[in-house]
């Protein structure tokens, strides 16, 4: 997806949320906001929103003298997510269709997105999502692909959400024991996206392989990934890609058998998918 005019105001608003997140004083806030607004005047509309946002976040981090702008918020989101694990485990185990319950468990964590133009309450989302059908529903195609696949690349999105990803992966392994699963994370802190630090803190390496993609963007950009990540992306039988950033960066798709799991939180993504903000999506390319 290429950036649209609506994305400019959204990214500008994100700079204000960064200032709030790091408790910036008036002088630092002015520096950060002014820098982002000036940089956006020269935005390249041939690029995706995550590609536009990445260097802006790098500069904001330099101005703030921080290696992880959202470290505090990511920790809070992770702790909040952990409190729902017993409920979600029971929900999956008691479901008439465990795969659908697993997919919805994975999607519901996608509300934890500090770059979205709208926000959702995690508790309300969890309570409602299991009674909400996928607006774009390729779950039967995904079921068939999972049955035949031997390797699955699961590309994560946000910290906090990764707690639900770990639970989803654990149940996918039970449902499809032939699967060899790799969980892929961002190359460095960007917004509140999951990195190796959060993945290891959650112990995901104890249940499957974990790989640093090498990408510095809030979404998987193939050309920026490490050679090892590119090889895995090319050769995995099936890919599950979480969240809007991955959808934006991988649309149009570079290969077949990519399943996008996300909650729509942006008007531009909603238009691309011909859906509504708030819809949950399971789209298999």
Coordinates of C-alpha atoms in Angstrom, one line a residue:
X1 CA 0.0 0.0 0.0
X2 CA 1.2 3.5 -0.8
X3 CA 0.7 6.4 1.6
X4 CA -2.5 8.4 1.3
X5 CA -3.1 12.1 2.2
X6 CA -5.0 10.9 5.3
X7 CA -1.8 9.2 6.5
X8 CA 0.0 12.5 6.9
X9 CA -2.2 13.8 9.6
X10 CA -2.2 10.4 11.3
X11 CA 1.6 10.3 11.4
X12 CA 1.7 13.9 12.7
X13 CA -0.7 12.9 15.5
X14 CA 1.6 10.0 16.4
X15 CA 4.4 12.5 17.1
X16 CA 2.1 14.1 19.8
X17 CA 1.4 10.7 21.3
X18 CA 5.2 10.1 21.4
X19 CA 5.6 13.3 23.4
X20 CA 2.9 12.1 25.8
X21 CA 4.5 8.6 26.1
X22 CA 7.9 9.9 27.1
X23 CA 6.6 12.8 29.3
X24 CA 8.4 15.3 27.1
X25 CA 8.6 18.9 28.4
X26 CA 7.4 21.8 26.3
X27 CA 10.8 22.4 24.6
X28 CA 11.3 18.7 23.6
X29 CA 7.7 18.4 22.5
X30 CA 8.1 21.4 20.2
X31 CA 11.3 20.0 18.7
X32 CA 9.7 16.6 18.0
X33 CA 6.4 17.9 16.6
X34 CA 8.1 20.5 14.5
X35 CA 10.6 18.0 13.0
X36 CA 7.8 15.6 12.1
X37 CA 5.6 18.2 10.5
X38 CA 8.5 19.6 8.5
X39 CA 9.6 16.1 7.3
X40 CA 6.1 15.2 6.2
X41 CA 6.0 18.1 3.8
X42 CA 8.4 16.1 1.6
X43 CA 6.7 12.7 2.1
X44 CA 7.2 10.3 -0.8
X45 CA 3.8 9.1 -1.8
X46 CA 5.2 6.1 -3.6
X47 CA 6.1 4.5 -0.3
X48 CA 4.0 2.7 2.3
X49 CA 3.0 4.4 5.6
X50 CA 5.4 2.2 7.7
X51 CA 8.3 3.1 5.4
X52 CA 7.5 6.8 5.8
X53 CA 7.1 6.5 9.6
X54 CA 10.3 4.5 10.3
X55 CA 13.0 7.3 9.8
X56 CA 10.7 9.7 11.6
X57 CA 10.6 7.5 14.7
X58 CA 14.4 7.0 14.5
X59 CA 14.9 10.8 14.6
X60 CA 12.3 11.2 17.4
X61 CA 14.2 8.7 19.4
X62 CA 17.4 10.6 18.9
X63 CA 15.8 13.8 19.9
X64 CA 14.4 12.2 23.0
X65 CA 17.7 10.4 23.7
X66 CA 15.8 7.1 24.0
X67 CA 16.5 3.7 22.6
X68 CA 12.8 2.6 23.0
X69 CA 10.2 5.4 23.0
X70 CA 7.4 3.1 24.1
X71 CA 9.2 0.8 26.5
X72 CA 7.0 1.7 29.5
X73 CA 3.8 1.3 27.4
X74 CA 4.9 -2.0 26.0
X75 CA 5.6 -3.4 29.5
X76 CA 2.2 -2.3 30.6
X77 CA 0.5 -3.8 27.6
X78 CA 2.3 -7.1 28.2
X79 CA 1.3 -7.3 31.8
X80 CA -2.3 -6.4 31.0
X81 CA -2.4 -9.1 28.3
X82 CA -1.1 -11.8 30.6
X83 CA -4.2 -11.4 32.9
X84 CA -6.4 -12.6 30.1
X85 CA -4.5 -15.8 29.3
X86 CA -6.5 -18.2 31.6
X87 CA -9.8 -17.0 30.2
X88 CA -8.5 -17.3 26.6
X89 CA -7.1 -20.8 27.3
X90 CA -10.4 -22.0 28.6
X91 CA -12.3 -20.4 25.7
X92 CA -10.1 -22.2 23.1
X93 CA -10.3 -25.5 25.0
X94 CA -14.1 -25.4 25.3
X95 CA -14.7 -24.1 21.7
X96 CA -16.6 -26.2 19.2
X97 CA -14.1 -25.0 16.6
X98 CA -10.7 -24.5 18.3
X99 CA -9.0 -23.1 15.2
X100 CA -11.5 -20.2 14.9
X101 CA -11.0 -19.6 18.7
X102 CA -7.2 -19.6 18.2
X103 CA -7.5 -17.1 15.2
X104 CA -9.7 -14.8 17.2
X105 CA -7.4 -15.0 20.2
X106 CA -4.6 -13.9 17.8
X107 CA -6.7 -11.1 16.3
X108 CA -8.0 -9.7 19.6
X109 CA -4.5 -8.7 20.7
X110 CA -4.2 -6.6 17.6
X111 CA -6.1 -3.8 19.3
X112 CA -2.9 -3.0 21.2
X113 CA -1.6 -0.5 18.6
X114 CA -0.3 2.9 19.7
X115 CA 0.0 4.2 16.1
X116 CA -3.7 3.6 15.3
X117 CA -6.0 6.5 14.5
X118 CA -8.7 5.0 16.8
X119 CA -8.3 3.1 20.0
X120 CA -10.1 0.1 21.5
X121 CA -10.5 -1.1 25.0
X122 CA -8.8 -4.5 25.4
X123 CA -11.3 -5.9 27.9
X124 CA -14.3 -4.9 25.7
X125 CA -12.6 -6.3 22.6
X126 CA -11.9 -9.7 24.2
X127 CA -15.4 -9.9 25.5
X128 CA -17.0 -9.2 22.1
X129 CA -14.6 -10.6 19.5
X130 CA -15.6 -14.3 20.0
X131 CA -19.2 -13.4 19.0
X132 CA -18.1 -11.4 16.0
X133 CA -17.6 -13.0 12.6
X134 CA -14.6 -12.2 10.4
X135 CA -15.7 -9.5 8.0
X136 CA -13.3 -11.0 5.4
X137 CA -13.4 -14.7 6.1
X138 CA -10.8 -17.0 4.5
X139 CA -10.7 -19.3 7.6
X140 CA -11.7 -22.4 5.6
X141 CA -8.9 -21.8 3.1
X142 CA -6.5 -21.2 6.0
X143 CA -7.6 -24.5 7.6
X144 CA -6.8 -26.4 4.5
X145 CA -3.4 -24.7 4.2
X146 CA -2.5 -25.5 7.8
X147 CA -3.4 -29.1 7.3
X148 CA -0.9 -29.5 4.4
X149 CA 1.8 -27.1 5.5
X150 CA 5.0 -28.3 7.2
X151 CA 6.5 -24.9 7.9
X152 CA 4.7 -21.8 9.2
X153 CA 6.2 -18.3 9.5
X154 CA 4.2 -16.2 12.0
X155 CA 5.1 -12.5 11.7
X156 CA 4.3 -10.6 14.9
X157 CA 3.1 -7.1 15.3
X158 CA 2.8 -5.3 18.6
X159 CA 4.2 -5.9 22.1
X160 CA 1.4 -7.1 24.4
X161 CA -0.2 -8.7 21.4
X162 CA 2.7 -11.1 21.4
X163 CA 1.4 -12.6 24.6
X164 CA -1.7 -13.7 22.7
X165 CA 0.5 -14.8 19.8
X166 CA 2.4 -17.2 22.1
X167 CA -0.9 -18.7 23.2
X168 CA -2.1 -19.0 19.6
X169 CA 1.1 -20.7 18.5
X170 CA 0.9 -23.2 21.4
X171 CA -2.5 -24.3 20.3
X172 CA -1.6 -24.3 16.6
X173 CA 1.1 -26.8 17.5
X174 CA -1.5 -29.0 19.2
X175 CA -3.9 -28.8 16.3
X176 CA -1.2 -29.3 13.6
X177 CA 1.7 -31.2 15.2
X178 CA 3.4 -31.5 11.8
X179 CA 4.0 -27.7 11.8
X180 CA 7.5 -26.2 12.4
X181 CA 6.7 -22.7 13.5
X182 CA 9.0 -19.6 13.5
X183 CA 7.9 -16.4 15.2
X184 CA 9.4 -13.3 13.5
X185 CA 9.9 -9.9 15.3
X186 CA 11.1 -6.4 14.3
X187 CA 14.8 -5.7 14.0
X188 CA 14.8 -2.8 16.5
X189 CA 12.3 -0.9 18.6
X190 CA 9.8 1.0 16.5
X191 CA 6.5 2.4 18.0
X192 CA 5.3 -0.5 20.2
X193 CA 6.2 -3.3 17.9
X194 CA 7.5 -6.6 19.3
X195 CA 11.2 -7.1 19.3
X196 CA 13.5 -9.9 20.5
X197 CA 13.5 -8.4 24.0
X198 CA 9.7 -8.8 24.4
X199 CA 9.7 -12.2 22.7
X200 CA 12.3 -13.5 25.1
X201 CA 10.7 -12.0 28.1
X202 CA 7.5 -13.9 27.2
X203 CA 9.6 -17.1 26.6
X204 CA 8.4 -17.6 23.1
X205 CA 11.7 -19.3 22.2
X206 CA 10.7 -22.1 24.5
X207 CA 7.7 -23.0 22.3
X208 CA 9.0 -22.3 18.8
X209 CA 11.9 -20.7 16.9
X210 CA 12.2 -16.9 17.1
X211 CA 13.8 -14.8 14.5
X212 CA 14.8 -11.1 14.3
X213 CA 13.7 -10.0 10.8
X214 CA 16.2 -7.2 10.7
X215 CA 13.6 -4.7 9.5
X216 CA 13.5 -1.3 11.2
X217 CA 10.0 -0.5 10.0
X218 CA 6.6 -1.1 11.7
X219 CA 5.8 -3.9 9.2
X220 CA 7.8 -6.5 7.3
X221 CA 9.6 -4.9 4.3
X222 CA 11.2 -7.7 2.3
X223 CA 14.0 -5.6 0.9
X224 CA 15.1 -4.4 4.4
X225 CA 15.0 -7.9 5.9
X226 CA 18.1 -9.9 6.6
X227 CA 19.1 -12.6 4.2
X228 CA 18.0 -15.3 6.7
X229 CA 14.6 -13.6 7.1
X230 CA 14.2 -13.3 3.3
X231 CA 15.0 -17.0 2.8
X232 CA 12.5 -18.0 5.5
X233 CA 9.8 -15.7 4.0
X234 CA 10.4 -17.2 0.5
X235 CA 10.4 -20.8 1.6
X236 CA 7.8 -21.1 4.3
X237 CA 4.8 -23.2 3.3
X238 CA 2.5 -20.7 4.9
X239 CA 2.8 -17.2 6.5
X240 CA 0.5 -15.6 9.1
X241 CA 1.1 -11.9 9.2
X242 CA -0.4 -9.9 12.1
X243 CA -1.6 -6.4 12.0
X244 CA -2.0 -3.4 9.7
X245 CA 1.7 -2.6 9.4
X246 CA 2.4 -6.0 7.9
X247 CA -0.6 -5.7 5.6
X248 CA 0.5 -2.2 4.4
X249 CA 4.1 -3.4 3.8
X250 CA 3.1 -6.6 2.0
X251 CA 0.3 -5.3 -0.2
X252 CA 0.4 -6.0 -3.1
X253 CA 1.6 -9.5 -1.9
X254 CA 5.0 -10.7 -2.9
X255 CA 4.0 -14.4 -2.8
X256 CA 1.0 -16.7 -2.3
X257 CA -0.1 -18.3 1.0
X258 CA 0.1 -15.2 3.2
X259 CA -2.7 -15.0 5.7
X260 CA -3.3 -11.5 7.1
X261 CA -4.9 -11.4 10.6
X262 CA -5.8 -8.0 11.8
X263 CA -8.4 -5.7 13.3
X264 CA -9.1 -2.6 11.0
X265 CA -8.1 0.5 12.9
X266 CA -7.5 2.9 10.0
X267 CA -9.7 4.5 7.3
X268 CA -7.1 3.9 4.6
X269 CA -6.7 0.2 5.4
X270 CA -10.5 -0.1 5.7
X271 CA -10.9 1.3 2.1
X272 CA -8.1 -1.0 0.8
X273 CA -9.9 -4.0 2.3
X274 CA -13.4 -2.7 1.5
X275 CA -14.3 -3.1 5.1
X276 CA -15.2 -0.9 8.1
X277 CA -13.1 0.3 11.0
X278 CA -13.4 -2.2 13.8
X279 CA -13.8 -5.2 11.5
X280 CA -11.7 -8.3 12.1
X281 CA -10.0 -9.8 9.0
X282 CA -8.7 -13.2 8.0
X283 CA -7.5 -12.8 4.4
X284 CA -5.4 -15.4 2.7
X285 CA -3.6 -14.4 -0.5

